[in-house]
Amino acid sequence: MKTAKTTTSEPTPGSVEGLIIDGSCGIYLVETPAGILSCTIRGKLRKELEYPESASGRKGAKNIKVKEHDPVTVGDRVRALPIGGGAGVIEAVVARATGAFQRGDPDYGGTTSVAGIEQLVIVFAARDPEPHLRMLDRFIVVAESQAMALVICLNKIDLGISLWLTGRLDVYSRLGYPVIPASAATGQGVAELRARVTGRTSALVGPSGVGKSSLLNALEPGLGLRVSEVSGALHKGRHTTTGTRMIPLAAGGYLADTAGIRQLALLELPVGLDTCFREFRPLLDGCRLNDCSHLHEPGCAIRTALQSGALDRDRYESYARLRDPSFLKLDAGEDSDWE
Ligand code: GDP
Ligand code: ZN
């Protein structure tokens, strides 16, 4: 994850604050009160952010090598100076929110990232396609490890819901995760979903065919198309799938384009995987070993609770699969767990 600091120098007169909603590779769209600016990054900022120590002047310019990757990312709040014709220059990072995704890019060998995601909305269908919930636990770990809010949306509720699925979703409700039964077809749950996404920055994830685009269109006409199309003007003639965009919502808030996010879950294990399973937290102090993996150690409070039925077995199994690196390697970045 990038560790850019925010800059403290006086803003240039005429500069405006805004949110990076799109872009990569040196050109970014910044949404400002004065409209959307197509911005480059001021060289000085690039150096400050990539090499903070060189900004002090103690290191000679010859030591400064501008890195290939930009020090800003979609989701950052920045200060930009309009230079006319809808263009601008990013001069400073104002705030960098948590909730960042990053991954190695197989084509570029670089990274794609988006910051500032406050909430993950995970969409499943009651059926067609049948829901498989292993990926849900993985996304919950992503959310918990970065203190993002999480909403589970069960679409296609008009097709009926099995007893098994009702039982599984109860487990998540009892853990405190909001579960919204919805139907893009009948409109059920759409108002609740809208209330959840309004005024914040969310990313919508889920297997294909569950009705994400349909739900978005129910939220706001045309929204599904805007989120799913990846070839905006900025991306023409370039690699189109690496950029992540922030789509403004009519009622306030943003949706992050899912193209860059779908496969980002858990390429790296967070430190403290066990704490990302919130039902484990009250038990962790009870393990005999400080560094208990909860897989095989004696005196493990998690396994004791599991055996007594106090913990959900499927959730524990998700934990164990993630904890075992060979399992993680097998799954990493694949869509397979969705299907
Ligand atoms: P996405 O791939 O997740 O964006 O899914 P789409 O929005 O493209 O929807 C996939 C299919 O499911 C389409 O044929 C939709 O008409 C259908 N669909 C979406 N939402 C619902 C729903 O609430 N109920 C039913 N019965 N079908 C739905
Ligand atoms: Zn343990």
Short mmCIF file of C-alpha atoms and ligand atoms in Angstrom, two decimals:
data_model
loop_
_atom_site.label_atom_id
_atom_site.label_comp_id
_atom_site.label_asym_id
_atom_site.label_seq_id
_atom_site.Cartn_x
_atom_site.Cartn_y
_atom_site.Cartn_z
CA MET A 1 0.00 0.00 0.00
CA LYS A 2 1.27 3.43 -0.79
CA THR A 3 2.35 5.48 2.17
CA ALA A 4 2.02 8.95 0.78
CA LYS A 5 1.86 11.71 3.29
CA THR A 6 -0.23 14.76 2.77
CA THR A 7 1.59 17.94 1.97
CA THR A 8 1.43 20.98 4.17
CA SER A 9 2.60 23.86 1.97
CA GLU A 10 0.31 26.82 1.28
CA PRO A 11 -2.18 26.16 -1.51
CA THR A 12 -1.55 28.03 -4.75
CA PRO A 13 -4.11 30.81 -5.27
CA GLY A 14 -6.79 29.59 -7.64
CA SER A 15 -6.30 25.95 -6.81
CA VAL A 16 -9.34 23.86 -5.90
CA GLU A 17 -9.96 20.77 -3.86
CA GLY A 18 -11.42 17.67 -5.44
CA LEU A 19 -11.65 13.93 -5.59
CA ILE A 20 -9.74 11.78 -8.07
CA ILE A 21 -12.52 9.84 -9.75
CA ASP A 22 -10.66 8.24 -12.61
CA GLY A 23 -7.31 7.81 -14.21
CA SER A 24 -3.98 6.09 -14.10
CA CYS A 25 -0.49 6.42 -15.53
CA GLY A 26 -0.08 10.11 -14.88
CA ILE A 27 -3.44 11.50 -15.99
CA TYR A 28 -6.29 11.80 -13.53
CA LEU A 29 -9.79 13.16 -13.59
CA VAL A 30 -10.43 15.30 -10.54
CA GLU A 31 -13.97 16.18 -9.63
CA THR A 32 -14.03 19.67 -8.16
CA PRO A 33 -16.74 22.23 -7.37
CA ALA A 34 -15.56 23.95 -10.57
CA GLY A 35 -16.14 20.87 -12.70
CA ILE A 36 -14.05 17.89 -13.72
CA LEU A 37 -10.41 18.62 -14.48
CA SER A 38 -8.10 16.38 -16.46
CA CYS A 39 -4.93 16.61 -14.44
CA THR A 40 -1.28 15.74 -14.53
CA ILE A 41 0.78 15.53 -11.35
CA ARG A 42 3.15 18.32 -10.47
CA GLY A 43 6.70 16.95 -10.55
CA LYS A 44 7.49 18.40 -7.16
CA LEU A 45 4.56 16.57 -5.59
CA ARG A 46 5.60 13.34 -7.22
CA LYS A 47 9.05 13.65 -5.70
CA GLU A 48 7.77 14.67 -2.28
CA LEU A 49 5.41 11.77 -2.09
CA GLU A 50 7.71 9.14 -3.46
CA TYR A 51 10.82 10.34 -1.65
CA PRO A 52 9.74 12.40 1.34
CA GLU A 53 13.32 12.75 2.59
CA SER A 54 14.46 14.40 -0.62
CA ALA A 55 11.95 17.19 -0.15
CA SER A 56 14.07 18.41 2.76
CA GLY A 57 16.84 19.16 0.30
CA ARG A 58 19.34 16.98 2.08
CA LYS A 59 19.60 14.68 -0.87
CA GLY A 60 20.83 15.92 -4.19
CA ALA A 61 18.56 15.97 -7.18
CA LYS A 62 20.65 13.29 -8.79
CA ASN A 63 19.38 10.85 -6.19
CA ILE A 64 15.80 11.50 -7.11
CA LYS A 65 14.48 8.97 -9.51
CA VAL A 66 10.83 9.30 -10.27
CA LYS A 67 9.14 5.98 -9.84
CA GLU A 68 7.03 4.46 -12.55
CA HIS A 69 3.95 4.41 -10.41
CA ASP A 70 2.01 7.47 -9.51
CA PRO A 71 1.93 8.64 -5.93
CA VAL A 72 -1.80 9.33 -6.14
CA THR A 73 -4.69 7.04 -6.77
CA VAL A 74 -8.37 7.07 -7.53
CA GLY A 75 -10.17 7.96 -4.32
CA ASP A 76 -7.59 10.44 -3.04
CA ARG A 77 -8.71 13.95 -2.22
CA VAL A 78 -6.30 16.37 -3.82
CA ARG A 79 -5.71 20.05 -4.50
CA ALA A 80 -5.47 20.89 -8.17
CA LEU A 81 -4.68 24.06 -10.07
CA PRO A 82 -6.90 24.64 -13.13
CA ILE A 83 -4.78 25.72 -16.09
CA GLY A 84 -7.59 26.29 -18.57
CA GLY A 85 -9.38 24.18 -21.10
CA GLY A 86 -10.58 21.72 -18.49
CA ALA A 87 -7.00 20.80 -17.62
CA GLY A 88 -5.23 21.05 -14.31
CA VAL A 89 -2.22 20.08 -12.26
CA ILE A 90 -2.43 18.08 -9.04
CA GLU A 91 -0.39 19.93 -6.46
CA ALA A 92 -1.09 18.20 -3.20
CA VAL A 93 -2.82 15.25 -1.61
CA VAL A 94 -5.33 16.63 0.89
CA ALA A 95 -6.52 13.41 2.43
CA ARG A 96 -6.01 9.79 1.84
CA ALA A 97 -8.73 7.62 3.20
CA THR A 98 -8.28 4.08 4.30
CA GLY A 99 -9.96 1.31 2.37
CA ALA A 100 -7.37 0.83 -0.33
CA PHE A 101 -7.13 -2.00 -2.76
CA GLN A 102 -4.00 -2.84 -4.57
CA ARG A 103 -2.81 -5.68 -6.68
CA GLY A 104 -0.02 -6.68 -8.94
CA ASP A 105 -1.04 -6.12 -12.52
CA PRO A 106 -0.17 -9.11 -14.68
CA ASP A 107 0.11 -7.02 -17.84
CA TYR A 108 1.90 -4.02 -16.48
CA GLY A 109 3.79 -5.74 -13.71
CA GLY A 110 2.72 -2.72 -11.73
CA THR A 111 -0.08 -2.04 -9.38
CA THR A 112 -3.61 -0.88 -9.70
CA SER A 113 -5.21 0.67 -6.73
CA VAL A 114 -8.10 2.60 -5.46
CA ALA A 115 -8.31 4.28 -2.10
CA GLY A 116 -11.07 5.71 -0.03
CA ILE A 117 -13.52 2.86 -0.17
CA GLU A 118 -15.59 3.05 2.97
CA GLN A 119 -17.94 0.19 2.33
CA LEU A 120 -18.11 -3.08 0.46
CA VAL A 121 -21.48 -4.17 -0.85
CA ILE A 122 -21.37 -7.87 -1.60
CA VAL A 123 -24.13 -9.06 -3.87
CA PHE A 124 -25.35 -12.63 -4.16
CA ALA A 125 -28.42 -14.09 -5.81
CA ALA A 126 -30.90 -16.25 -3.93
CA ARG A 127 -30.53 -18.56 -6.93
CA ASP A 128 -29.50 -18.47 -10.57
CA PRO A 129 -26.58 -18.48 -9.99
CA GLU A 130 -26.64 -20.55 -6.81
CA PRO A 131 -24.88 -18.71 -4.00
CA HIS A 132 -21.51 -19.92 -2.73
CA LEU A 133 -20.48 -18.12 0.36
CA ARG A 134 -16.77 -18.86 0.69
CA MET A 135 -15.95 -15.67 -1.18
CA LEU A 136 -18.16 -13.77 1.21
CA ASP A 137 -15.87 -14.65 4.09
CA ARG A 138 -12.90 -13.59 2.05
CA PHE A 139 -14.41 -10.18 1.35
CA ILE A 140 -15.36 -9.84 4.98
CA VAL A 141 -11.70 -10.28 5.85
CA VAL A 142 -10.80 -7.56 3.36
CA ALA A 143 -13.39 -5.26 4.90
CA GLU A 144 -12.49 -6.04 8.52
CA SER A 145 -8.76 -5.70 7.95
CA GLN A 146 -9.24 -2.17 6.64
CA ALA A 147 -12.12 -1.16 8.89
CA MET A 148 -14.50 -0.88 5.96
CA ALA A 149 -18.23 -1.26 6.48
CA LEU A 150 -19.82 -4.25 4.83
CA VAL A 151 -23.28 -4.86 3.45
CA ILE A 152 -24.54 -8.19 2.18
CA CYS A 153 -27.21 -7.90 -0.48
CA LEU A 154 -29.18 -10.98 -1.46
CA ASN A 155 -30.73 -10.21 -4.83
CA LYS A 156 -33.36 -12.17 -6.78
CA ILE A 157 -35.29 -12.78 -3.60
CA ASP A 158 -38.36 -12.98 -5.88
CA LEU A 159 -37.11 -16.40 -6.96
CA GLY A 160 -37.49 -17.74 -3.44
CA ILE A 161 -34.92 -18.48 -0.77
CA SER A 162 -33.89 -21.91 0.47
CA LEU A 163 -33.93 -22.85 4.16
CA TRP A 164 -30.19 -23.48 3.94
CA LEU A 165 -29.50 -19.97 2.66
CA THR A 166 -31.82 -18.39 5.23
CA GLY A 167 -29.84 -20.18 7.91
CA ARG A 168 -26.49 -19.09 6.50
CA LEU A 169 -27.54 -15.46 6.23
CA ASP A 170 -28.77 -15.56 9.82
CA VAL A 171 -25.21 -16.35 10.85
CA TYR A 172 -24.02 -13.12 9.23
CA SER A 173 -26.88 -11.05 10.61
CA ARG A 174 -26.08 -12.30 14.09
CA LEU A 175 -22.47 -11.22 13.55
CA GLY A 176 -23.81 -7.73 12.95
CA TYR A 177 -23.45 -7.52 9.18
CA PRO A 178 -26.47 -5.93 7.51
CA VAL A 179 -28.19 -8.36 5.16
CA ILE A 180 -30.53 -6.80 2.60
CA PRO A 181 -32.92 -9.14 0.80
CA ALA A 182 -33.54 -7.44 -2.52
CA SER A 183 -35.01 -7.84 -5.96
CA ALA A 184 -34.11 -5.65 -8.86
CA ALA A 185 -37.13 -7.23 -10.54
CA THR A 186 -39.74 -6.20 -7.96
CA GLY A 187 -37.93 -3.29 -6.32
CA GLN A 188 -37.83 -4.97 -2.93
CA GLY A 189 -34.90 -3.80 -0.81
CA VAL A 190 -33.82 -1.15 -3.31
CA ALA A 191 -34.68 1.75 -0.99
CA GLU A 192 -32.70 0.14 1.81
CA LEU A 193 -29.74 -0.40 -0.48
CA ARG A 194 -29.95 3.21 -1.63
CA ALA A 195 -29.93 4.39 1.96
CA ARG A 196 -26.81 2.31 2.59
CA VAL A 197 -24.82 3.69 -0.33
CA THR A 198 -25.92 7.32 -0.20
CA GLY A 199 -23.29 9.71 1.07
CA ARG A 200 -20.41 7.27 1.20
CA THR A 201 -17.96 5.61 -1.14
CA SER A 202 -18.86 1.99 -1.79
CA ALA A 203 -17.60 -0.79 -3.97
CA LEU A 204 -20.06 -3.32 -5.30
CA VAL A 205 -18.73 -6.83 -5.73
CA GLY A 206 -20.18 -10.22 -6.49
CA PRO A 207 -20.24 -12.98 -9.07
CA SER A 208 -21.47 -12.19 -12.56
CA GLY A 209 -25.14 -12.77 -13.20
CA VAL A 210 -26.34 -12.02 -9.69
CA GLY A 211 -27.92 -8.77 -10.83
CA LYS A 212 -25.41 -6.08 -9.88
CA SER A 213 -26.09 -3.97 -12.96
CA SER A 214 -29.83 -4.48 -12.56
CA LEU A 215 -29.67 -3.36 -8.93
CA LEU A 216 -27.64 -0.31 -9.83
CA ASN A 217 -30.14 0.63 -12.52
CA ALA A 218 -32.92 0.22 -9.99
CA LEU A 219 -31.02 2.56 -7.69
CA GLU A 220 -30.49 5.12 -10.41
CA PRO A 221 -31.33 4.88 -14.13
CA GLY A 222 -28.26 4.17 -16.25
CA LEU A 223 -26.01 3.64 -13.27
CA GLY A 224 -25.35 -0.01 -14.04
CA LEU A 225 -24.08 0.88 -17.46
CA ARG A 226 -21.91 3.69 -16.18
CA VAL A 227 -20.30 1.42 -13.64
CA SER A 228 -19.73 -1.52 -15.92
CA GLU A 229 -18.43 0.24 -19.01
CA VAL A 230 -14.69 0.44 -18.85
CA SER A 231 -13.89 2.40 -21.97
CA GLY A 232 -14.48 5.96 -20.91
CA ALA A 233 -12.90 8.74 -22.96
CA LEU A 234 -9.85 8.68 -20.77
CA HIS A 235 -9.23 5.02 -21.40
CA LYS A 236 -9.52 5.06 -25.17
CA GLY A 237 -6.60 3.45 -26.89
CA ARG A 238 -5.12 2.36 -23.63
CA HIS A 239 -5.25 -0.67 -21.47
CA THR A 240 -8.82 -0.41 -20.32
CA THR A 241 -9.20 -2.73 -17.39
CA THR A 242 -6.61 -1.28 -15.03
CA GLY A 243 -8.32 1.97 -14.20
CA THR A 244 -10.73 2.20 -11.35
CA ARG A 245 -13.26 4.95 -11.37
CA MET A 246 -15.49 6.65 -8.87
CA ILE A 247 -19.02 7.06 -10.19
CA PRO A 248 -20.89 9.89 -8.48
CA LEU A 249 -24.35 8.99 -7.21
CA ALA A 250 -27.24 11.38 -7.75
CA ALA A 251 -28.17 11.31 -4.07
CA GLY A 252 -24.56 11.80 -2.95
CA GLY A 253 -21.70 9.41 -2.52
CA TYR A 254 -19.75 7.32 -4.99
CA LEU A 255 -19.58 3.84 -6.36
CA ALA A 256 -16.17 2.53 -7.27
CA ASP A 257 -16.04 0.83 -10.64
CA THR A 258 -15.82 -2.86 -9.95
CA ALA A 259 -13.54 -3.74 -12.86
CA GLY A 260 -10.38 -3.36 -10.86
CA ILE A 261 -11.77 -4.63 -7.62
CA ARG A 262 -13.38 -7.95 -8.33
CA GLN A 263 -10.22 -9.96 -8.04
CA LEU A 264 -8.39 -7.91 -5.50
CA ALA A 265 -9.52 -9.76 -2.46
CA LEU A 266 -6.78 -11.02 -0.31
CA LEU A 267 -3.74 -11.39 -2.45
CA GLU A 268 -1.96 -10.73 0.79
CA LEU A 269 -3.06 -12.02 4.14
CA PRO A 270 -3.70 -9.28 6.64
CA VAL A 271 -1.73 -9.36 9.84
CA GLY A 272 -4.08 -10.75 12.44
CA LEU A 273 -6.32 -12.77 10.17
CA ASP A 274 -8.04 -14.18 13.24
CA THR A 275 -9.17 -10.72 14.35
CA CYS A 276 -10.87 -10.27 10.97
CA PHE A 277 -13.28 -12.99 12.04
CA ARG A 278 -15.12 -10.83 14.52
CA GLU A 279 -16.67 -13.70 16.44
CA PHE A 280 -13.15 -14.92 17.28
CA ARG A 281 -12.11 -11.67 18.91
CA PRO A 282 -13.54 -12.16 22.40
CA LEU A 283 -11.94 -15.62 22.53
CA LEU A 284 -8.41 -14.85 21.33
CA ASP A 285 -7.00 -14.05 24.75
CA GLY A 286 -8.00 -17.52 25.87
CA CYS A 287 -5.56 -19.41 23.63
CA ARG A 288 -2.62 -20.89 25.52
CA LEU A 289 -0.09 -19.77 22.91
CA ASN A 290 0.27 -16.12 22.02
CA ASP A 291 0.81 -16.91 18.38
CA CYS A 292 -1.80 -19.64 18.20
CA SER A 293 -2.84 -20.33 14.62
CA HIS A 294 -6.06 -21.95 15.87
CA LEU A 295 -5.40 -24.83 13.51
CA HIS A 296 -3.77 -27.48 15.70
CA GLU A 297 -2.29 -26.03 18.89
CA PRO A 298 -3.16 -27.39 22.32
CA GLY A 299 -5.26 -25.15 24.56
CA CYS A 300 -6.82 -23.26 21.66
CA ALA A 301 -9.90 -21.31 22.74
CA ILE A 302 -11.17 -21.06 19.18
CA ARG A 303 -11.13 -24.80 18.62
CA THR A 304 -12.68 -25.40 22.01
CA ALA A 305 -15.51 -23.02 21.13
CA LEU A 306 -15.85 -24.72 17.77
CA GLN A 307 -16.22 -28.11 19.38
CA SER A 308 -18.82 -26.85 21.82
CA GLY A 309 -20.83 -25.44 18.93
CA ALA A 310 -20.34 -21.82 20.00
CA LEU A 311 -18.66 -20.95 16.69
CA ASP A 312 -20.00 -21.51 13.22
CA ARG A 313 -18.20 -24.37 11.51
CA ASP A 314 -18.30 -22.93 7.98
CA ARG A 315 -16.85 -19.65 9.14
CA TYR A 316 -14.05 -21.51 10.92
CA GLU A 317 -13.41 -23.49 7.76
CA SER A 318 -13.08 -20.27 5.79
CA TYR A 319 -10.57 -19.08 8.35
CA ALA A 320 -8.58 -22.31 8.12
CA ARG A 321 -8.52 -22.21 4.32
CA LEU A 322 -7.23 -18.64 4.35
CA ARG A 323 -4.73 -19.35 7.08
CA ASP A 324 -3.16 -22.23 5.21
CA PRO A 325 -0.91 -20.58 2.60
CA SER A 326 -1.20 -23.43 0.14
CA PHE A 327 -4.93 -22.92 0.09
CA LEU A 328 -4.51 -19.22 -0.34
CA LYS A 329 -2.21 -19.65 -3.30
CA LEU A 330 -4.70 -21.94 -4.91
CA ASP A 331 -7.50 -19.42 -4.56
CA ALA A 332 -5.77 -16.10 -4.89
CA GLY A 333 -7.34 -13.75 -7.37
CA GLU A 334 -9.47 -16.43 -8.92
CA ASP A 335 -13.11 -16.22 -9.62
CA SER A 336 -13.48 -19.89 -8.80
CA ASP A 337 -14.83 -19.34 -5.33
CA TRP A 338 -17.64 -17.30 -6.74
CA GLU A 339 -19.01 -20.04 -8.87
P1 GDP B 1 -24.58 -8.75 -13.13
O1 GDP B 1 -23.73 -9.61 -13.99
O2 GDP B 1 -24.34 -9.06 -11.68
O3 GDP B 1 -24.46 -7.30 -13.40
O4 GDP B 1 -26.10 -9.19 -13.39
P2 GDP B 1 -27.20 -8.51 -14.34
O5 GDP B 1 -27.71 -7.25 -13.72
O6 GDP B 1 -26.66 -8.44 -15.71
O7 GDP B 1 -28.37 -9.59 -14.25
C1 GDP B 1 -28.20 -10.92 -14.67
C2 GDP B 1 -29.55 -11.52 -15.00
O8 GDP B 1 -30.35 -11.63 -13.83
C3 GDP B 1 -30.34 -10.67 -15.99
O9 GDP B 1 -31.00 -11.55 -16.86
C4 GDP B 1 -31.35 -9.95 -15.11
O10 GDP B 1 -32.53 -9.63 -15.79
C5 GDP B 1 -31.60 -10.97 -14.02
N1 GDP B 1 -31.98 -10.33 -12.76
C6 GDP B 1 -31.37 -9.30 -12.15
N2 GDP B 1 -31.97 -8.99 -10.99
C7 GDP B 1 -32.99 -9.86 -10.85
C8 GDP B 1 -33.98 -10.06 -9.82
O11 GDP B 1 -34.08 -9.37 -8.80
N3 GDP B 1 -34.86 -11.10 -10.01
C9 GDP B 1 -34.82 -11.88 -11.12
N4 GDP B 1 -35.72 -12.86 -11.20
N5 GDP B 1 -33.90 -11.72 -12.09
C10 GDP B 1 -33.00 -10.72 -11.96
ZN ZN B 2 -6.08 -20.67 19.22
#
